[in-house]
Short mmCIF file of N, CA and C in Angstrom, two decimals:
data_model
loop_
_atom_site.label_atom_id
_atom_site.label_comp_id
_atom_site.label_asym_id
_atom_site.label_seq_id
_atom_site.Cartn_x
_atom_site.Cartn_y
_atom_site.Cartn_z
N UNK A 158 14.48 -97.24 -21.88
CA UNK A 158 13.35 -97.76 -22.63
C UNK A 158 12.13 -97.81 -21.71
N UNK A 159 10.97 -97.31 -22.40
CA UNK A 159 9.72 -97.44 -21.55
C UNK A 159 9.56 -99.27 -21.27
N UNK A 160 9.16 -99.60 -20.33
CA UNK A 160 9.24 -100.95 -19.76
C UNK A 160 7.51 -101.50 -19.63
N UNK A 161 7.08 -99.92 -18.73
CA UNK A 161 5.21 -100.57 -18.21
C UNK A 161 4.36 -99.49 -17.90
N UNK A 162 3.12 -99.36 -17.66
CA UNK A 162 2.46 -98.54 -17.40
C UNK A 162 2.48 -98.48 -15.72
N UNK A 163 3.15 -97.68 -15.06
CA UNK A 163 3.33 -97.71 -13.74
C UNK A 163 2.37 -96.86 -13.08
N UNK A 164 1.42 -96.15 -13.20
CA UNK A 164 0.22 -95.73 -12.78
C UNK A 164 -0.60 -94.82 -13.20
N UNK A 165 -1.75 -95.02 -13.09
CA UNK A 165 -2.83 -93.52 -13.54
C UNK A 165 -3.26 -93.05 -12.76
N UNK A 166 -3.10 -91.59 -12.91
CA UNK A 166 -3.40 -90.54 -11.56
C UNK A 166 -4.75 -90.08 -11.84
N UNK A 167 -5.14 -90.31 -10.64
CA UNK A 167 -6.60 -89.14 -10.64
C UNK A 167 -6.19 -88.05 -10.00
N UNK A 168 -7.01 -86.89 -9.97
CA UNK A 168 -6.70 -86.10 -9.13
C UNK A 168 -8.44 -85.67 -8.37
N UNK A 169 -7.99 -85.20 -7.24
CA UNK A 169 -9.14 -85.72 -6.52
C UNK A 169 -8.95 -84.21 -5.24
N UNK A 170 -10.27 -83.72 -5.09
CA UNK A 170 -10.51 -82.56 -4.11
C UNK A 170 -10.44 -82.97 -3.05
N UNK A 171 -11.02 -83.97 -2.95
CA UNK A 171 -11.25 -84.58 -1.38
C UNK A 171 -10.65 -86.11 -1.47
N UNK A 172 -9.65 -86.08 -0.28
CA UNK A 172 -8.79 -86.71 -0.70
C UNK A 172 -9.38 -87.93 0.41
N UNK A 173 -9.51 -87.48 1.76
CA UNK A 173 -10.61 -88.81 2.18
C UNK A 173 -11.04 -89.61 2.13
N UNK A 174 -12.20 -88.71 1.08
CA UNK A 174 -13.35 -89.38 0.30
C UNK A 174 -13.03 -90.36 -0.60
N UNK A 175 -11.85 -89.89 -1.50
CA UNK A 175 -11.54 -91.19 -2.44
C UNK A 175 -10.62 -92.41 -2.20
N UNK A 176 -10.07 -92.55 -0.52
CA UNK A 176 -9.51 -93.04 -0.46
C UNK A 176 -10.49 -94.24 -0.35
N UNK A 177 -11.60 -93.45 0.75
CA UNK A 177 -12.43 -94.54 0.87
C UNK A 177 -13.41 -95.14 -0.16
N UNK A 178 -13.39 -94.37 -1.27
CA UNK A 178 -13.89 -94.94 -2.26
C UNK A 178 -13.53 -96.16 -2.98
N UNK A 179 -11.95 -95.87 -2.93
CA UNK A 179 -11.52 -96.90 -3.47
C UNK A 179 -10.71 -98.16 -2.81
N UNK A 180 -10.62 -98.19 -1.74
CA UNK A 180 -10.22 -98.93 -0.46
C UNK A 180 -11.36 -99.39 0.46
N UNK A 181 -12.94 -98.92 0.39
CA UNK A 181 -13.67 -99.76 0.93
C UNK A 181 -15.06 -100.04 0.25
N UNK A 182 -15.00 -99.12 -0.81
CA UNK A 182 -16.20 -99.64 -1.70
C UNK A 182 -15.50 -100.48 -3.51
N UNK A 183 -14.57 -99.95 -3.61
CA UNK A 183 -14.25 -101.32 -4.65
C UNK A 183 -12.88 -101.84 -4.02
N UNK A 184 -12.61 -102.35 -2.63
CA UNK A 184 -12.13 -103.25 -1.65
C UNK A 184 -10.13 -103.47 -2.63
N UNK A 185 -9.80 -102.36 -3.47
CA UNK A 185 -8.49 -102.46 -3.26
C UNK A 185 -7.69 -102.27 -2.30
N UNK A 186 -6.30 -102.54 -1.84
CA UNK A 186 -5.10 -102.63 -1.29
C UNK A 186 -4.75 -101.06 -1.62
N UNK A 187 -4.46 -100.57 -0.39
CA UNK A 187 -4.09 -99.74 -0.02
C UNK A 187 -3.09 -99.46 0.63
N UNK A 188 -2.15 -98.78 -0.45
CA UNK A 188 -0.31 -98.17 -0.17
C UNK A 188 -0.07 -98.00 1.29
N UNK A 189 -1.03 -96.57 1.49
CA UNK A 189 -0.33 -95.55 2.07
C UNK A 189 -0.60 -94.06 1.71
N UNK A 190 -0.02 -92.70 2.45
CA UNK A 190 -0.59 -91.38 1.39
C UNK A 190 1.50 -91.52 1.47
N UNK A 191 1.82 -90.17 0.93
CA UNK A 191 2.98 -89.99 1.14
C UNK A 191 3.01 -88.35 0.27
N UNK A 192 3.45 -87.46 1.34
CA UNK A 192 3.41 -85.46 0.56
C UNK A 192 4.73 -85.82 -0.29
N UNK A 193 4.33 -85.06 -1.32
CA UNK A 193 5.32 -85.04 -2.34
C UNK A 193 5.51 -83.49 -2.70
N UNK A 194 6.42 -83.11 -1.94
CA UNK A 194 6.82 -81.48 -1.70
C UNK A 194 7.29 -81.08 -3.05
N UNK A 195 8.07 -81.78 -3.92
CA UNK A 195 8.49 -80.69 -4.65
C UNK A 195 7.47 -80.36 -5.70
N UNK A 196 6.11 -81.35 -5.77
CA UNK A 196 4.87 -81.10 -6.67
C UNK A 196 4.15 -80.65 -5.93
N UNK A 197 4.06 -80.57 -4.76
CA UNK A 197 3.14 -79.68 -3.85
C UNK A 197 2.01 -80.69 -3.79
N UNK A 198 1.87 -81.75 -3.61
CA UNK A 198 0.90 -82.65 -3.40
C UNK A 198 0.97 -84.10 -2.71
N UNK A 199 -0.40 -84.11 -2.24
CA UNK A 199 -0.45 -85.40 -1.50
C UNK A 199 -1.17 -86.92 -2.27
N UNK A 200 -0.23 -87.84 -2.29
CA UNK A 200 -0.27 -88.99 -2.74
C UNK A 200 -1.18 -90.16 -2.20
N UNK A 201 -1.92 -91.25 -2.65
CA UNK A 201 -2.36 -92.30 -2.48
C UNK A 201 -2.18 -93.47 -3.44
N UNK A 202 -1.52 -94.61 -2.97
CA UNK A 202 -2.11 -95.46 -4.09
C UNK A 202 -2.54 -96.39 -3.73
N UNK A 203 -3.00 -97.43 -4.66
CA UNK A 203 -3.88 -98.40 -4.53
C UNK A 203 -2.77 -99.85 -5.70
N UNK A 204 -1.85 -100.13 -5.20
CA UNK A 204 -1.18 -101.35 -6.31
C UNK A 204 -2.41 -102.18 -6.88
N UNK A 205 -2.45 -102.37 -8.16
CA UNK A 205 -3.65 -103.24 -8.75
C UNK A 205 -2.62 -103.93 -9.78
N UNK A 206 -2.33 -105.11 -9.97
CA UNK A 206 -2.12 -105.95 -11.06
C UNK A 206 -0.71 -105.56 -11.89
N UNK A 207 0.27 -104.84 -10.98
CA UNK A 207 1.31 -104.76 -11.61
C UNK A 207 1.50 -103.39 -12.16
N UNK A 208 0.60 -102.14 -11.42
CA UNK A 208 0.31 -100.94 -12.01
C UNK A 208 -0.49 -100.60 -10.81
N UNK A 209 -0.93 -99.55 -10.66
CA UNK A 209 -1.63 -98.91 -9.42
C UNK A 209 -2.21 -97.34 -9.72
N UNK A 210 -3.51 -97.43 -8.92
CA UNK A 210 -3.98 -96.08 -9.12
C UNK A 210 -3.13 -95.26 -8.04
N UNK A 211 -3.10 -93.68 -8.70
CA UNK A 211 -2.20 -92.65 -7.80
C UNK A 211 -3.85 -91.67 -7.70
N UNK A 212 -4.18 -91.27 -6.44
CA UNK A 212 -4.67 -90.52 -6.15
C UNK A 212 -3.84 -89.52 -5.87
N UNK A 213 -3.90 -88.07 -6.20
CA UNK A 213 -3.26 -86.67 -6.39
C UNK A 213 -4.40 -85.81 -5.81
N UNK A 214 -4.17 -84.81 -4.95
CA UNK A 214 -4.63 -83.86 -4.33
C UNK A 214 -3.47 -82.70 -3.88
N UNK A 215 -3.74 -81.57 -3.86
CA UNK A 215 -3.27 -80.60 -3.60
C UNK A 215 -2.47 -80.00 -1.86
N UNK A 216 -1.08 -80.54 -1.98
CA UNK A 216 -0.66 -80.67 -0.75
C UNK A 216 -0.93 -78.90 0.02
N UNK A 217 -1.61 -79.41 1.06
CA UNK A 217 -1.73 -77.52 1.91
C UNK A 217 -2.80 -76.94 1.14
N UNK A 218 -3.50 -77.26 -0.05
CA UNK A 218 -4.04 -76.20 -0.48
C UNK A 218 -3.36 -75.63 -1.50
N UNK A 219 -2.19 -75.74 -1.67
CA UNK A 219 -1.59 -75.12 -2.25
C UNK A 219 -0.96 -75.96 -3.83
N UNK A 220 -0.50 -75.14 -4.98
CA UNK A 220 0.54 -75.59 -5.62
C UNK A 220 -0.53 -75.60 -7.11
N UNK A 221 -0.36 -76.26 -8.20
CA UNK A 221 -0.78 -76.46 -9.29
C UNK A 221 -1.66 -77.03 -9.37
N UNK A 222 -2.08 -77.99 -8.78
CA UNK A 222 -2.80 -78.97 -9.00
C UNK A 222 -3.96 -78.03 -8.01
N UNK A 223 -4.16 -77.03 -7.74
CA UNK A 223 -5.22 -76.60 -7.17
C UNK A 223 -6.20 -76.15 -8.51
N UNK A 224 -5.39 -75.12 -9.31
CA UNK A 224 -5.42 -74.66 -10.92
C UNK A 224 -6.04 -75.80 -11.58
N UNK A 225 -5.78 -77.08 -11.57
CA UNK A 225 -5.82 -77.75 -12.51
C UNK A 225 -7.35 -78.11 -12.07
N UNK A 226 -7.81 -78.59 -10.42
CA UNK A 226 -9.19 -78.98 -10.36
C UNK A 226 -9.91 -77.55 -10.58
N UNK A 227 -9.54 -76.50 -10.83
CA UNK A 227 -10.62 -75.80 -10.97
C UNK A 227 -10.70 -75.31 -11.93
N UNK A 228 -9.72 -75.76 -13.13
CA UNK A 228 -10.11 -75.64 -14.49
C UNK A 228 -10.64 -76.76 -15.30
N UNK A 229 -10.45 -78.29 -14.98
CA UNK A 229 -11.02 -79.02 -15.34
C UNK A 229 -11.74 -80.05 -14.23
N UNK A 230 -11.63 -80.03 -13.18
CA UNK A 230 -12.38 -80.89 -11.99
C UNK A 230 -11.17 -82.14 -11.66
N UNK A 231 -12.38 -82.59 -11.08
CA UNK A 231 -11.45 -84.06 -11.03
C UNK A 231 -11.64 -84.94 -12.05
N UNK A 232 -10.47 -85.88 -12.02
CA UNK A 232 -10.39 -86.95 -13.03
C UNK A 232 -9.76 -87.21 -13.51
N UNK A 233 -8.68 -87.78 -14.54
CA UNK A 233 -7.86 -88.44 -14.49
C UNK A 233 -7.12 -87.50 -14.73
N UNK A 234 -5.74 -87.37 -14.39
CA UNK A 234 -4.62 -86.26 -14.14
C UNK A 234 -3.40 -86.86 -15.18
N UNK A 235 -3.36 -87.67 -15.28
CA UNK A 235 -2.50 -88.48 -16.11
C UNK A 235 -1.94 -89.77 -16.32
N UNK A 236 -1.20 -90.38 -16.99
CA UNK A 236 -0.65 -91.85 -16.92
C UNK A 236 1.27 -91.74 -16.63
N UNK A 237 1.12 -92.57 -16.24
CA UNK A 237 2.70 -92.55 -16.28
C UNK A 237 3.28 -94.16 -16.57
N UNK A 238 4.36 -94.07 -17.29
CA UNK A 238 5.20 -94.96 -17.92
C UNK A 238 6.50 -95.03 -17.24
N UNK A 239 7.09 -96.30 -16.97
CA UNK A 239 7.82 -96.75 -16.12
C UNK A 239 9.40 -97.12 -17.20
N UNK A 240 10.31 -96.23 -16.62
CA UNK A 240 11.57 -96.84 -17.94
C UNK A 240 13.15 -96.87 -17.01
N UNK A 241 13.13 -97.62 -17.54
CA UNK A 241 14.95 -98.44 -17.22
C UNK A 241 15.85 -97.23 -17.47
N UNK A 242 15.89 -96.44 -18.30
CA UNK A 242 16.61 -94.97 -18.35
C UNK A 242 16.18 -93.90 -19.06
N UNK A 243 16.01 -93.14 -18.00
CA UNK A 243 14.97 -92.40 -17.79
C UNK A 243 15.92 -90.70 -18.59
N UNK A 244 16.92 -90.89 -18.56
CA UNK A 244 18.10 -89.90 -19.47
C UNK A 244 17.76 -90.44 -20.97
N UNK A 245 18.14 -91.46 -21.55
CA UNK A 245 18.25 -92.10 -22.83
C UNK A 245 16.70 -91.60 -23.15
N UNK A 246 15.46 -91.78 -22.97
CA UNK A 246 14.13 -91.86 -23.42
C UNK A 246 14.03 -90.73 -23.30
N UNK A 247 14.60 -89.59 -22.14
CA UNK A 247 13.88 -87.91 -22.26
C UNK A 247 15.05 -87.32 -23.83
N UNK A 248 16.23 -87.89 -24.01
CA UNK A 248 16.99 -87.55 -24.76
C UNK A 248 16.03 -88.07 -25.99
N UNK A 249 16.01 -89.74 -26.15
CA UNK A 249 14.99 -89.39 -27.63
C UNK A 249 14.30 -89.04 -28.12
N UNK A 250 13.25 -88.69 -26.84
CA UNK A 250 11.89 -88.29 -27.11
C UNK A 250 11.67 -86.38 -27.20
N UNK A 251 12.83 -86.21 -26.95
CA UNK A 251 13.64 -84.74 -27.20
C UNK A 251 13.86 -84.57 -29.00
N UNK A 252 14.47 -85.56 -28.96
CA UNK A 252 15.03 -85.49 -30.58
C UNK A 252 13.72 -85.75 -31.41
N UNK A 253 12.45 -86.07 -31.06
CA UNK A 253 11.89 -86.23 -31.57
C UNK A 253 10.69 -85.48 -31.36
N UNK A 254 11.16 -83.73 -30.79
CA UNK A 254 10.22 -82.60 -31.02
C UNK A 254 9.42 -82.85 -29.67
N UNK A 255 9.05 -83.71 -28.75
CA UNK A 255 8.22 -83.91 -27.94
C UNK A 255 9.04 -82.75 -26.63
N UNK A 256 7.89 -81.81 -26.13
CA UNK A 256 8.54 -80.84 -25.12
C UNK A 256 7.97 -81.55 -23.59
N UNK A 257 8.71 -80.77 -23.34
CA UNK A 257 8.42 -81.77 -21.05
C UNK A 257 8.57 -80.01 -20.38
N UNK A 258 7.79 -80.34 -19.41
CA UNK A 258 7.52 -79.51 -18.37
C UNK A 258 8.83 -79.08 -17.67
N UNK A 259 9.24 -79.70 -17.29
CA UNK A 259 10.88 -79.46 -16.78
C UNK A 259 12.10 -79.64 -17.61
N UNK A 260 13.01 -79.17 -17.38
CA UNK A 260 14.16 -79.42 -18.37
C UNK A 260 14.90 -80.71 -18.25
N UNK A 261 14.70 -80.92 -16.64
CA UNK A 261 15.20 -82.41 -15.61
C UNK A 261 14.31 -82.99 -15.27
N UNK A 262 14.50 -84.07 -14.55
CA UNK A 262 13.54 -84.83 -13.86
C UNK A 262 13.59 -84.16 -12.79
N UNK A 263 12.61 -84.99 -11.48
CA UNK A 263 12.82 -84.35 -10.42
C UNK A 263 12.34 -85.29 -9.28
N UNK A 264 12.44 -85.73 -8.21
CA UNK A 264 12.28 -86.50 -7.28
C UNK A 264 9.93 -86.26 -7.04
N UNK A 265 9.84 -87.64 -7.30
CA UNK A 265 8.81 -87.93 -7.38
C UNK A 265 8.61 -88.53 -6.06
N UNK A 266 7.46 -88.97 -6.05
CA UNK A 266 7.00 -90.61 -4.97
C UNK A 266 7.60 -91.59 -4.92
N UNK A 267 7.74 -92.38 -3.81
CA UNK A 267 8.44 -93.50 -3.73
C UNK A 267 9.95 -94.02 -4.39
N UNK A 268 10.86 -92.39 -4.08
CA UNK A 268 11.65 -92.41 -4.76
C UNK A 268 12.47 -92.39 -6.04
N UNK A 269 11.44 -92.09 -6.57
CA UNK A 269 11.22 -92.31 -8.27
C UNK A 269 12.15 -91.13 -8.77
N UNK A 270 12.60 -91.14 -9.60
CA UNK A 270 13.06 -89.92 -10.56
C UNK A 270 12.14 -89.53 -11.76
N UNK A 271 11.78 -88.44 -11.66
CA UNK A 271 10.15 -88.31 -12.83
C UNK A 271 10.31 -87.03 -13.36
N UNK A 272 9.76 -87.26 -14.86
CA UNK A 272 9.28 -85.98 -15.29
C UNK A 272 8.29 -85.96 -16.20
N UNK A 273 7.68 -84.54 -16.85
CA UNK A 273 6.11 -84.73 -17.36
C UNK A 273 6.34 -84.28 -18.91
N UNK A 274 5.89 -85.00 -20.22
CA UNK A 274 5.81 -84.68 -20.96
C UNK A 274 4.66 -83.61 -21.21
N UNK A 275 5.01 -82.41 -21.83
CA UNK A 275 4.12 -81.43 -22.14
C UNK A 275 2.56 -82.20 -22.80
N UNK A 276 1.39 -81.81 -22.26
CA UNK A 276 0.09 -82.49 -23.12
C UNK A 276 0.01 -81.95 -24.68
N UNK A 277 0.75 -80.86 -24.89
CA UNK A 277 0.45 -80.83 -26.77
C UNK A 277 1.48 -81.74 -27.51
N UNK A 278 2.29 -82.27 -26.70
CA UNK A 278 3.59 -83.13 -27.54
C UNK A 278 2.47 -84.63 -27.51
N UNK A 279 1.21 -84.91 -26.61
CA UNK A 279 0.43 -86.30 -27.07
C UNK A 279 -0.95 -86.23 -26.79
N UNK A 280 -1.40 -85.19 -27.76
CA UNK A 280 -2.97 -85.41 -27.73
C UNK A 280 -3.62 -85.34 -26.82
N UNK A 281 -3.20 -83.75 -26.00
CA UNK A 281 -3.67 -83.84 -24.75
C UNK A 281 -3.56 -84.56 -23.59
N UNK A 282 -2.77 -85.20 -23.56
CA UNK A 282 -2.43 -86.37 -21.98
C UNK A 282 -1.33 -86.18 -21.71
N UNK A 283 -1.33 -85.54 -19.97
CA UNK A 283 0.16 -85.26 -19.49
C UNK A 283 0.53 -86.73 -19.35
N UNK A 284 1.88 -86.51 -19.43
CA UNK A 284 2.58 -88.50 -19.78
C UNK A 284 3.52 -88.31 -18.67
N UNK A 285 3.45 -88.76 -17.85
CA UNK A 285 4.88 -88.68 -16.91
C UNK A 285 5.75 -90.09 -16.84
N UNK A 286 6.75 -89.71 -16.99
CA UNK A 286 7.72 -91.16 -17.29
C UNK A 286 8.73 -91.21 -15.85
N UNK A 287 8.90 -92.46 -15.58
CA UNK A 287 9.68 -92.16 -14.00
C UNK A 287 10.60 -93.23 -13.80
N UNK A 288 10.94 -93.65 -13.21
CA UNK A 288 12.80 -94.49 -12.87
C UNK A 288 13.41 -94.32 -11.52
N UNK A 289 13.29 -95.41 -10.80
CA UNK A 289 13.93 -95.71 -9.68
C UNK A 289 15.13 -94.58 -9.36
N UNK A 290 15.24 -93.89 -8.87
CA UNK A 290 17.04 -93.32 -8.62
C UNK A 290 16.93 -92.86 -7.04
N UNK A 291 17.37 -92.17 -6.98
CA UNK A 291 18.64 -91.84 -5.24
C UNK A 291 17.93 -89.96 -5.29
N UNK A 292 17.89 -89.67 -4.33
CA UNK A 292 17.74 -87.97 -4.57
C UNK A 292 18.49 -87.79 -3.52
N UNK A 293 19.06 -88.22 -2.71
CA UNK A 293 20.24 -87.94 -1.91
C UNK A 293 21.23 -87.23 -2.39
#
């Protein structure tokens, strides 16, 4: 079951720049970065109120998310929803015509188990849903 809104991603060229944007000019708490190889990108967040911004940039230069700022820029990259079982919700939301980017989840940030609902299954907004698990 979806549980919470566990973060909204920006995605961001300069990854620096927005850290310090948002860590010394609107004075949030700041994670950490952490590369997230199997998306090919580098991570930031900022925990705010039980939810947290994810800054997303393009790990190496490389990977999808290079495509994505230079077809639409920066800005918000998506939301993601936080669920207790993360099998049961891709299974209903299966049965209920909605398509995902991957067939599986796949080892996210901070350990997470994640995957992305396709943007034509909700009005244009990639939805990524994610769940604590092990990738060991």
């Amino acid at each position: 079951m979806i549980t919470s809104l566990d973060h909204i991603a920006i995605a961001v060229p300069d990854l620096k720049r927005a850290i310090n944007r948002f860590l010394e000019d609107f004075g949030l708490n700041f994670e950490g970065t952490q590369d997230v190889v199997e998306a090919q990108t580098t991570t930031a967040f900022f925990p705010i109120d039980g939810s947290s911004i994810e800054l997303v940039h393009p790990l190496e230069g490389q990977g999808p998310l290079v495509r994505y700022l230079e077809k639409h820029g920066p800005g918000i990259h998506h939301l993601c929803f936080r669920s207790n079982d993360l099998d049961a919700d891709v299974a209903r939301l299966k049965s209920k015509g909605y398509r995902f980017l991957s067939e599986e989840p796949t080892p996210g940030a901070h350990n997470m188990r994640v995957i992305f609902i396709h943007p034509k299954s909700c009005d244009g907004v990639l939805i990524e849903l994610n769940e604590p698990g092990d990738h060991s």
